[in-house]
C-alpha positions as a Python dict, from the first residue, in 0.01 Angstrom:
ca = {
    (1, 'X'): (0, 0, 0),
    (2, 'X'): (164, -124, -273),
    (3, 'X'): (-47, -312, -379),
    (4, 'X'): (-330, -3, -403),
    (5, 'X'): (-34, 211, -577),
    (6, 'X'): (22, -36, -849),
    (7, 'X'): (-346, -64, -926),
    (8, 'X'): (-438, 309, -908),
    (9, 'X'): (-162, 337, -1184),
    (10, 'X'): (-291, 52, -1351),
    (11, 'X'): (-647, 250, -1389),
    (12, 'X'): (-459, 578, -1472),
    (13, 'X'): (-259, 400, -1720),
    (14, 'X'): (-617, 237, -1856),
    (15, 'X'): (-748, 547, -1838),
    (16, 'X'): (-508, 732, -2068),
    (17, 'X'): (-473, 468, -2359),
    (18, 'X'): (-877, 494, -2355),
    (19, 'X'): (-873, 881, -2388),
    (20, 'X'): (-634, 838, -2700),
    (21, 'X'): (-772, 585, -2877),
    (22, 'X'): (-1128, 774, -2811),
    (23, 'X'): (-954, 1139, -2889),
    (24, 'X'): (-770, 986, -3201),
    (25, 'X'): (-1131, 807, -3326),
    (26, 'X'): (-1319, 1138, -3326),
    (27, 'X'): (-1078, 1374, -3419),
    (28, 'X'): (-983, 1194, -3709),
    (29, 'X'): (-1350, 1126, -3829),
    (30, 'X'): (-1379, 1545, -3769),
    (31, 'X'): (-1094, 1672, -3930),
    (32, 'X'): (-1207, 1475, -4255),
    (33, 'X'): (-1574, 1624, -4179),
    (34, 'X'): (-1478, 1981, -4100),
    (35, 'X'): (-1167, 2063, -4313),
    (36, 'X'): (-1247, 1806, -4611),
    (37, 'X'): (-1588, 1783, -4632),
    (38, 'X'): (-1738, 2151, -4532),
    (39, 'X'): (-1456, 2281, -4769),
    (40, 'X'): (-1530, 2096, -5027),
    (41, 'X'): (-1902, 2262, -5006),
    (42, 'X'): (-1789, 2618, -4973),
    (43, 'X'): (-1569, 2626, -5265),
    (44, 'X'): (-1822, 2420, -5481),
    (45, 'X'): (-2154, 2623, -5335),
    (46, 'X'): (-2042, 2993, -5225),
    (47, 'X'): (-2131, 3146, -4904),
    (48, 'X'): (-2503, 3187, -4932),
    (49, 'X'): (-2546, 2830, -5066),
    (50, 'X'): (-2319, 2655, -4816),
    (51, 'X'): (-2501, 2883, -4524),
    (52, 'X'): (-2767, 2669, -4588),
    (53, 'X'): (-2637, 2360, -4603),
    (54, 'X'): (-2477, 2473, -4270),
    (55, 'X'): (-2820, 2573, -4144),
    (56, 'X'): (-2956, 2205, -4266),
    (57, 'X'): (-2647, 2056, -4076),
    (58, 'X'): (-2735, 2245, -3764),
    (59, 'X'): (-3082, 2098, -3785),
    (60, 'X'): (-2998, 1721, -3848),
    (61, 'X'): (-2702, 1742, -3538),
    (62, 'X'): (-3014, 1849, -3332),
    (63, 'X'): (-3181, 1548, -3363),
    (64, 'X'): (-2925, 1287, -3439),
    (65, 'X'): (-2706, 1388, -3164),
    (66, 'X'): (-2962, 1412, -2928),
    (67, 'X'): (-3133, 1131, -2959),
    (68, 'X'): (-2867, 931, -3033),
    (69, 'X'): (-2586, 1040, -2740),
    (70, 'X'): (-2904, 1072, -2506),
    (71, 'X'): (-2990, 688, -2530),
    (72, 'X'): (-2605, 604, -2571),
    (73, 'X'): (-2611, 823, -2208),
    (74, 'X'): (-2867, 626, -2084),
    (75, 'X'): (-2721, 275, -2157),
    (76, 'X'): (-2401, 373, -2029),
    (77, 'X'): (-2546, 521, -1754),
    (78, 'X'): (-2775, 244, -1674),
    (79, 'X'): (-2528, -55, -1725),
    (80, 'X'): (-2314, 68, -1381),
    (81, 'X'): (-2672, -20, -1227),
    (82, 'X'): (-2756, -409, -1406),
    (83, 'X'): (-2732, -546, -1730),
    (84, 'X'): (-2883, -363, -2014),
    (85, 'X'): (-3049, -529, -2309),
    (86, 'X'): (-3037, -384, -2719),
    (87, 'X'): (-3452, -365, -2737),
    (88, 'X'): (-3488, -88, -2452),
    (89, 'X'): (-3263, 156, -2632),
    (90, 'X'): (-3327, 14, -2987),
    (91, 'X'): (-3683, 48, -2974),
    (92, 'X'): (-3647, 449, -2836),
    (93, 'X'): (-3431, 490, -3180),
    (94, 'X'): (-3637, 346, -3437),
    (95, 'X'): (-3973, 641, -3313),
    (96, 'X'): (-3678, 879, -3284),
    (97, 'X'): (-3606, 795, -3637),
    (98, 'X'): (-3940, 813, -3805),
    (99, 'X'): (-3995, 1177, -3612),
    (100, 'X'): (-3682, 1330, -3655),
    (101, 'X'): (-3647, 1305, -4048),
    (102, 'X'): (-3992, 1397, -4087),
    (103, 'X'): (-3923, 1716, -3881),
    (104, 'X'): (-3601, 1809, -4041),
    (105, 'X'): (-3752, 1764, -4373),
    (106, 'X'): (-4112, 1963, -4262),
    (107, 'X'): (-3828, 2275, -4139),
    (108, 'X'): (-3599, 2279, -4449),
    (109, 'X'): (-3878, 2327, -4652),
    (110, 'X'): (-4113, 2571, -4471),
    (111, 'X'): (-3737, 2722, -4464),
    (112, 'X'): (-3816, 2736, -4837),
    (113, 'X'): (-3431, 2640, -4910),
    (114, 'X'): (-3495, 2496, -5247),
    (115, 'X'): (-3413, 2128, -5211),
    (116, 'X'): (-3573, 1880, -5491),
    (117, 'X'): (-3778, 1569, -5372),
    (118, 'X'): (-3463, 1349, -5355),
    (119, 'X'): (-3242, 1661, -5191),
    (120, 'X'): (-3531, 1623, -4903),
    (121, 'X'): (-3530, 1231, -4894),
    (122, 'X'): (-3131, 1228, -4850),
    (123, 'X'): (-3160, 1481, -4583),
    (124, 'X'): (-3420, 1259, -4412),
    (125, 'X'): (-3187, 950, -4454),
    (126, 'X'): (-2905, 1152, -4338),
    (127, 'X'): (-3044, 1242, -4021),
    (128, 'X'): (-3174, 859, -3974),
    (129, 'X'): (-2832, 749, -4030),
    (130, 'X'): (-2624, 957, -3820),
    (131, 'X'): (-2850, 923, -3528),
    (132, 'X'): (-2786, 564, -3539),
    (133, 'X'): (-2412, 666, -3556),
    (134, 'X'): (-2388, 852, -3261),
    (135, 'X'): (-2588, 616, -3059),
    (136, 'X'): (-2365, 254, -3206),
    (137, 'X'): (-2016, 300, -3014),
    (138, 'X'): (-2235, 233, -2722),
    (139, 'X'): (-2115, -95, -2858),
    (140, 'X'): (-1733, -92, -2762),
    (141, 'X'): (-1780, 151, -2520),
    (142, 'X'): (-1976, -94, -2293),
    (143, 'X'): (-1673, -309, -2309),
    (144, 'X'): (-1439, -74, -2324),
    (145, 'X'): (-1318, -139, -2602),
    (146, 'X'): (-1158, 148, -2728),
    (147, 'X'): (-935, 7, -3024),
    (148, 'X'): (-1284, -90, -3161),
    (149, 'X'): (-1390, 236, -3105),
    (150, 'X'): (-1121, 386, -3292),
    (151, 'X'): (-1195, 149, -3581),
    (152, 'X'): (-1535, 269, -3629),
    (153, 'X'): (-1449, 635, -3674),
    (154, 'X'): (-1162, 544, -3903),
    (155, 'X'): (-1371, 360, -4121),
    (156, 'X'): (-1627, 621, -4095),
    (157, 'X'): (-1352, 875, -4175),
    (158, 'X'): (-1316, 641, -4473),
    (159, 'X'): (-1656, 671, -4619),
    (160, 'X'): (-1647, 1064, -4638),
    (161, 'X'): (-1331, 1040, -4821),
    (162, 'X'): (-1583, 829, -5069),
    (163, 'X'): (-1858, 1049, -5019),
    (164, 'X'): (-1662, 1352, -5143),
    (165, 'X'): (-1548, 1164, -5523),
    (166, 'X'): (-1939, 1086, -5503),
    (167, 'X'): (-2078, 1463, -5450),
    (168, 'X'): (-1791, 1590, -5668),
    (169, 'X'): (-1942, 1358, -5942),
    (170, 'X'): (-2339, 1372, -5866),
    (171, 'X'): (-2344, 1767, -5707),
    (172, 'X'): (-2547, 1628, -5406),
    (173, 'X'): (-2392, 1730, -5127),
    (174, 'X'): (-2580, 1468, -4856),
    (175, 'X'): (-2369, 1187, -5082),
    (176, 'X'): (-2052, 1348, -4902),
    (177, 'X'): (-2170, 1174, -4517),
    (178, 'X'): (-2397, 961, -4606),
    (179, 'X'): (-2174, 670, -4710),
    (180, 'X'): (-1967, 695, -4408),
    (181, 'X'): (-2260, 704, -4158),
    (182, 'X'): (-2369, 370, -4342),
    (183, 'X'): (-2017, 163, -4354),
    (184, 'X'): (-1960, 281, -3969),
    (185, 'X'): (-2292, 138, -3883),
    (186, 'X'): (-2241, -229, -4084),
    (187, 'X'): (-1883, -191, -3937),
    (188, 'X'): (-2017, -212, -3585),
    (189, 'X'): (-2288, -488, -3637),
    (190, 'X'): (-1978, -715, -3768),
    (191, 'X'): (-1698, -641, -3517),
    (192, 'X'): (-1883, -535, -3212),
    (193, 'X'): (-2010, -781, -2940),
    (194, 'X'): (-2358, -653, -2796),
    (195, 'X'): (-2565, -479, -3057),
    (196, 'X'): (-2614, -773, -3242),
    (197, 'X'): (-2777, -974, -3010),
    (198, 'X'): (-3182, -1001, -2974),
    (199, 'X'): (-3181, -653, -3124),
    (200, 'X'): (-3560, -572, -3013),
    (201, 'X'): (-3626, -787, -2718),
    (202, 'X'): (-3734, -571, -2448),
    (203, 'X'): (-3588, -655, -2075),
    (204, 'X'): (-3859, -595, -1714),
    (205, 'X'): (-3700, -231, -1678),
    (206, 'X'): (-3784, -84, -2017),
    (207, 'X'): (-4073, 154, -1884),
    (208, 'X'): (-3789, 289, -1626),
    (209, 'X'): (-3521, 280, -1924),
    (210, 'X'): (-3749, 483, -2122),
    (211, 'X'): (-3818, 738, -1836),
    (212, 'X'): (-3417, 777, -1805),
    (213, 'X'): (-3411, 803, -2174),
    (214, 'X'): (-3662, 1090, -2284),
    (215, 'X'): (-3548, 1256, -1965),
    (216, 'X'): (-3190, 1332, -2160),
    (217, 'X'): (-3311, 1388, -2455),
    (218, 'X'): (-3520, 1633, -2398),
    (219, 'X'): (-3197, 1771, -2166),
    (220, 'X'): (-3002, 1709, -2487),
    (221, 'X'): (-3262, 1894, -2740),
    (222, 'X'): (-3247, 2205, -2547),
    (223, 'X'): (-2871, 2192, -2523),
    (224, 'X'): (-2784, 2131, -2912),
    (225, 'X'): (-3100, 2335, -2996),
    (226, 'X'): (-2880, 2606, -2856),
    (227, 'X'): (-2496, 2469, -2982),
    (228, 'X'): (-2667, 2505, -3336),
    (229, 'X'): (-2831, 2804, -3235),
    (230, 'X'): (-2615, 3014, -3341),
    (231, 'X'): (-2663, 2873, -3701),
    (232, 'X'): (-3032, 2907, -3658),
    (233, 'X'): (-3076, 3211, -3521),
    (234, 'X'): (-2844, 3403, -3751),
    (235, 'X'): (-3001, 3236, -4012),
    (236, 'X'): (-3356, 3367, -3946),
    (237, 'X'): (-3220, 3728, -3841),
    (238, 'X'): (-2921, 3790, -4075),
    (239, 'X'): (-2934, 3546, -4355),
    (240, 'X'): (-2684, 3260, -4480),
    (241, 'X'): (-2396, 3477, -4496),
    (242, 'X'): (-2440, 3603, -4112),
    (243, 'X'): (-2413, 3213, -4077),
    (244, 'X'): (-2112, 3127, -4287),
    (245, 'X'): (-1952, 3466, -4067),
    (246, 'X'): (-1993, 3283, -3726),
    (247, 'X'): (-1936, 2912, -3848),
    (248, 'X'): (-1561, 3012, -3991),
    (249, 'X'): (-1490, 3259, -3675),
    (250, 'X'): (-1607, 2967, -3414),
    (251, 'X'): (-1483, 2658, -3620),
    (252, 'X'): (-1167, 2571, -3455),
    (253, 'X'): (-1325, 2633, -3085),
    (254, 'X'): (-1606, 2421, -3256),
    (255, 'X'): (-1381, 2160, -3315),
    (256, 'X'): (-1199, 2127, -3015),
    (257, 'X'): (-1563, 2095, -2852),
    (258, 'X'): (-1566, 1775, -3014),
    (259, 'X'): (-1315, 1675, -2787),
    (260, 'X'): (-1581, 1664, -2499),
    (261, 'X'): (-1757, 1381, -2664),
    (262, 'X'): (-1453, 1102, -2713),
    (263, 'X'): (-1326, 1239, -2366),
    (264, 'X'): (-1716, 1211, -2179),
    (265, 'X'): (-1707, 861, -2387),
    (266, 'X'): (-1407, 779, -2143),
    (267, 'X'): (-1530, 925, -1867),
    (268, 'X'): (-1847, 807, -1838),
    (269, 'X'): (-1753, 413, -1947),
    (270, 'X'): (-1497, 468, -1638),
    (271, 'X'): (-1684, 676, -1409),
    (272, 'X'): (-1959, 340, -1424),
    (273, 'X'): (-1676, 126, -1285),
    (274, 'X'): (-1635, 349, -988),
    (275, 'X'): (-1828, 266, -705),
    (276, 'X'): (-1642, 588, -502),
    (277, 'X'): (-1800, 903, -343),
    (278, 'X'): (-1664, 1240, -493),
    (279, 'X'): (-1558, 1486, -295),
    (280, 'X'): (-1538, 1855, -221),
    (281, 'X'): (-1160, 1797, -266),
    (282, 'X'): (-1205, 1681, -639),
    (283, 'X'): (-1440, 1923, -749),
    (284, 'X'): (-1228, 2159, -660),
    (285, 'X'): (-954, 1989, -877),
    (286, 'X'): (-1202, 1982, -1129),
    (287, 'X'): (-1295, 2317, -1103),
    (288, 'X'): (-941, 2492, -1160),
    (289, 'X'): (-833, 2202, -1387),
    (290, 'X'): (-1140, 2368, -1613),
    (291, 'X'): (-1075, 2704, -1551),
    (292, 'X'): (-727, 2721, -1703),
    (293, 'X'): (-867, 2415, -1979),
    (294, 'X'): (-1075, 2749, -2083),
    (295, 'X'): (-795, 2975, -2100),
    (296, 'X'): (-521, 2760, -2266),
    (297, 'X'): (-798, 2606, -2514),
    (298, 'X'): (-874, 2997, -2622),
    (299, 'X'): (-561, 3077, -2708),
    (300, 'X'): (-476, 2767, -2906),
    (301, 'X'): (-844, 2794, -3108),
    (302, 'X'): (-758, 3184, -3146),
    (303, 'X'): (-377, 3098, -3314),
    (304, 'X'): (-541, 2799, -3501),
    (305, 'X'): (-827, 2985, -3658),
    (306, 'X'): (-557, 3232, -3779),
    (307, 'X'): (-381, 2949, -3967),
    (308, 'X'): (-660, 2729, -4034),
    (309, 'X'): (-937, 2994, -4212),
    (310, 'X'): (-640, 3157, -4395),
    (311, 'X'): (-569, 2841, -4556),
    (312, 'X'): (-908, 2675, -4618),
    (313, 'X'): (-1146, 3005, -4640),
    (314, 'X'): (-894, 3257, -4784),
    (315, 'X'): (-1145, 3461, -4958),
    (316, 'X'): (-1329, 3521, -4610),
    (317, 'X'): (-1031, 3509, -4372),
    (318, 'X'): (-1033, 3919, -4365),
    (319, 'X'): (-1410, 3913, -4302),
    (320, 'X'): (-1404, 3696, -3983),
    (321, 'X'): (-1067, 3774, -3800),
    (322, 'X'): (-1205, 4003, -3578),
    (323, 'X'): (-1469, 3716, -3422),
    (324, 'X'): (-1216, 3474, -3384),
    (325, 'X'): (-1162, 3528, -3014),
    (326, 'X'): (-1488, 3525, -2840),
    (327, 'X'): (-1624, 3340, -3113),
    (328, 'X'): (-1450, 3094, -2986),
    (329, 'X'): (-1383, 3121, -2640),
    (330, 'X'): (-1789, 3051, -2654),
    (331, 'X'): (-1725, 2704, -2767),
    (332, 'X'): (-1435, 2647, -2583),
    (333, 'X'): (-1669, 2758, -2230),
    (334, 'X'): (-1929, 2495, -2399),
    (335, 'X'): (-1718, 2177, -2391),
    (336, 'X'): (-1583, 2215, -2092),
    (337, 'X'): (-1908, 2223, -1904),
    (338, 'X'): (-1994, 1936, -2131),
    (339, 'X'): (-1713, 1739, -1922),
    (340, 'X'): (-1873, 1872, -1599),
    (341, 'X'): (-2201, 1810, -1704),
    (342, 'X'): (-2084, 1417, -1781),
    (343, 'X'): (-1929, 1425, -1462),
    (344, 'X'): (-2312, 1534, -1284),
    (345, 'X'): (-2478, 1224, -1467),
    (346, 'X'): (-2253, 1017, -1197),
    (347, 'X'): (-2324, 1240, -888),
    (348, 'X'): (-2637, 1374, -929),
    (349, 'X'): (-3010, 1237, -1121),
    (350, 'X'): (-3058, 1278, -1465),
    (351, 'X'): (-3314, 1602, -1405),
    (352, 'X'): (-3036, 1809, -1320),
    (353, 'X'): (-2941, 1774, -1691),
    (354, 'X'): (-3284, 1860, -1746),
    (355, 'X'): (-3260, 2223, -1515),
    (356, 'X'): (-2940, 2285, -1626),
    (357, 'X'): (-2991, 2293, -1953),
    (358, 'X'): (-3357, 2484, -1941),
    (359, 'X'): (-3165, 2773, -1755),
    (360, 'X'): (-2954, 2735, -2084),
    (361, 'X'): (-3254, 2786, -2278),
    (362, 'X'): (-3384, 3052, -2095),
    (363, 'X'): (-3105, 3281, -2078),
    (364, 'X'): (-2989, 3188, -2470),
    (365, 'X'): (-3336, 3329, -2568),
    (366, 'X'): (-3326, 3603, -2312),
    (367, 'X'): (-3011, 3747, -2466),
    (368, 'X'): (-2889, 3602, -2760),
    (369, 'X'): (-3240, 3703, -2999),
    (370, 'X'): (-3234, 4069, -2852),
    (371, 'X'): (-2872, 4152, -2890),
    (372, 'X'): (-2839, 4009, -3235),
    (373, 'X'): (-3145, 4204, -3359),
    (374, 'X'): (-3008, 4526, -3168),
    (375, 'X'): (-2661, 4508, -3261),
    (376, 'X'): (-2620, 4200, -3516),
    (377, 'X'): (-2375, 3976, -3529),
    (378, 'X'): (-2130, 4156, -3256),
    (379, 'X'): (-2404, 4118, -3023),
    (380, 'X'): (-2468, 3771, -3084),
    (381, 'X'): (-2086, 3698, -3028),
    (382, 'X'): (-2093, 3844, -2708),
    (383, 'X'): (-2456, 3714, -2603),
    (384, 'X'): (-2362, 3347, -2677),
    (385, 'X'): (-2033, 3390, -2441),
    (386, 'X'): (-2238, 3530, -2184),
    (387, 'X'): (-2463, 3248, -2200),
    (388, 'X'): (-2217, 3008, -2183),
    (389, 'X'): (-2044, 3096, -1893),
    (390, 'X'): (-2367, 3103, -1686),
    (391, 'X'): (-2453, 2731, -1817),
    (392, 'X'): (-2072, 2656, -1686),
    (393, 'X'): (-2192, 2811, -1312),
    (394, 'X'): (-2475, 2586, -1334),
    (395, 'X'): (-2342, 2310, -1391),
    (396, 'X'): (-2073, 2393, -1118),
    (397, 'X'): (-2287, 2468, -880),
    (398, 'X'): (-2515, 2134, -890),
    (399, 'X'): (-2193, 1942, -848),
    (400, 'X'): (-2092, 2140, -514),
    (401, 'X'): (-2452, 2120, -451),
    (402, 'X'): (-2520, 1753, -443),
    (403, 'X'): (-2172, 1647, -315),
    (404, 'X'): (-2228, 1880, -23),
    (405, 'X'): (-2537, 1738, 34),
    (406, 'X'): (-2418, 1343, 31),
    (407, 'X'): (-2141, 1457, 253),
    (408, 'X'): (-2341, 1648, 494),
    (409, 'X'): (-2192, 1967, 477),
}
């Protein structure tokens, strides 16, 4: 008994230094992105201008992240299974790649945003780059490695700092990121221990790899088509103000959300150590463990969007106010079905991700495009809530549902 004791608090122990070296990574690399870098455009650009930067943003975190945490997913996912091999998942990248800059470049300028030829190119390289990114810490997180992982963001964190003298100098604002998404990713190929190796040889599961693969992205398209929906859809119905509006109002709650993703990182790198069943028990844990995670992280978004705007966004701080609580009590509802969602990859197959999210899709369409051009922005606010909460009872529900079923209930 002792013996179990010692090494349960061993794994808790484990488990904790790998949540803060994974929290302290990201948030680092997002507090230099969000109240350094986004700044930095606002005051240089004005709202209209930096809407649609915001807008082109939104587009190339569609992709990138999608792809790129989808086959990240996948490897993780895969490696509690067998041993995974770089050409399966690097192969999946490099069409991702080609397809997703030429998309993001074919939108911004139907969009007709005004971009030159090389504003367009950057954008393209942008997106290439951070796709890569998102999908590299695979890397450390496959050996759990979390000090690793924490130097990658910090030396990404590093390269926006650069980035910003470079746009302050040169006026393109794509030289802000792009320099950081390109030291993180020669940062990884040097220190890490996997990606390295036989980069494009393919292993004998790669057609069931792929399946596994394009099955979460496509889960992942629909659910960051929607995260950036707001951007998108304000931007089509209300213009690049309506956008700058929701961005500032939701920014804190949208930060925090980026908790979800060095926390899942944990999670899931753990979660494929665990050979366990889950319980009814623990998902009702996990359920009221969530449900007050939404409540306190409302209140602390709410009080730090009332210092945070006021500081960085004076000019606009009387504007949004008034948004900042369900504004961001959407987000806040977002990330925290994100953990639950992370938590389904282990129970459940990878199509739930796939329903889960469509129902997302559905109902974000169903209510959000309606009540924004009925009642504008204040309908959107309260649409996107709405819509939140019912991907949260999804998600919850598919847990009960497949853990009751394994257990026989």
């Amino acid at each position: 008994m002792k013996l179990k004791n010692k090494f349960i608090l061993n794994q808790l122990k484990r488990f904790m230094s790998d949540s803060f070296w994974s929290l302290a990574a990201l948030m680092l690399m997002n507090i230099v992105a969000q109240f350094i870098v986004y700044p930095f455009w606002s005051r240089k650009f004005g709202d209209e201008i930096y809407g649609n930067i915001v807008y082109i943003m939104s587009l190339i975190n569609i992709f990138a992240v999608s792809i790129g945490i989808a086959t990240n997913y996948a490897r993780m996912a895969e490696s509690a299974k067998r041993e995974t091999v770089n050409g399966d998942y690097n192969r999946v990248l490099l069409g991702g790649s080609c397809i997703s800059a030429f998309i993001c470049i074919c939108v911004v300028i139907i969009s007709n945003l005004r971009m030159s030829v090389i504003d367009l190119l950057l954008i393209g390289l942008l997106c290439i780059l951070t796709m890569w990114r998102y999908y590299a810490d695979v890397d450390y997180r496959l050996n759990l490695n979390y000090k690793g992982y924490f130097s990658y963001y910090a030396i990404i964190s590093l390269g926006y700092l650069i980035g910003c003298i470079l746009f302050w100098v040169s006026g393109c604002w794509t030289l802000a990121l792009i320099p950081g998404e390109f030291i993180g990713l020669v940062w990884v190929l040097k220190t890490g221990k996997t990606l390295k190796c036989k980069p494009f040889q393919v292993g004998n599961k790669y057609n069931e790899n792929k399946k596994v693969i394009f099955s979460l992205i496509v889960a992942n398209l629909i659910s960051n088509i929607i995260f950036n929906g707001d951007r998108l859809l304000l931007q089509s119905l209300l213009g690049g103000t309506a956008v700058t509006i929701y961005y500032l109002s939701s920014l804190i709650g949208k930060t925090m959300s980026l908790v979800t993703t060095p926390l899942n990182s944990v999670i899931i790198g753990h979660l494929a150590q665990y050979k366990g069943n889950f319980s009814k028990r623990m998902l009702n844990i996990i359920l009221g463990v969530t449900m007050v995670s939404v409540l306190a992280g409302t209140m602390i978004a709410v009080l730090g969007s009332h210092c945070a705007i006021y500081i960085l966004y004076p000019s606009s701080f009387s504007t949004v106010k008034s948004y900042f609580f369900i504004a961001n009590m959407a987000q806040v509802v977002y990330f925290v079905t994100n953990i639950i969602t992370t938590i389904l990859l282990r129970i459940a197959k990878t199509n739930c991700q796939l329903i889960i999210n469509a129902v997302y899709a559905i109902t974000f369409l169903g209510m959000c495009i309606p009540a924004t051009v009925i009642y504008g922005i204040d309908g959107f606010c309260v649409a996107i809530l709405l819509v939140n909460i019912i991907r949260y009872i999804t998600a919850m529900l598919f847990c009960y549902l497949k853990v009751g079923k394994k257990k026989g209930y």
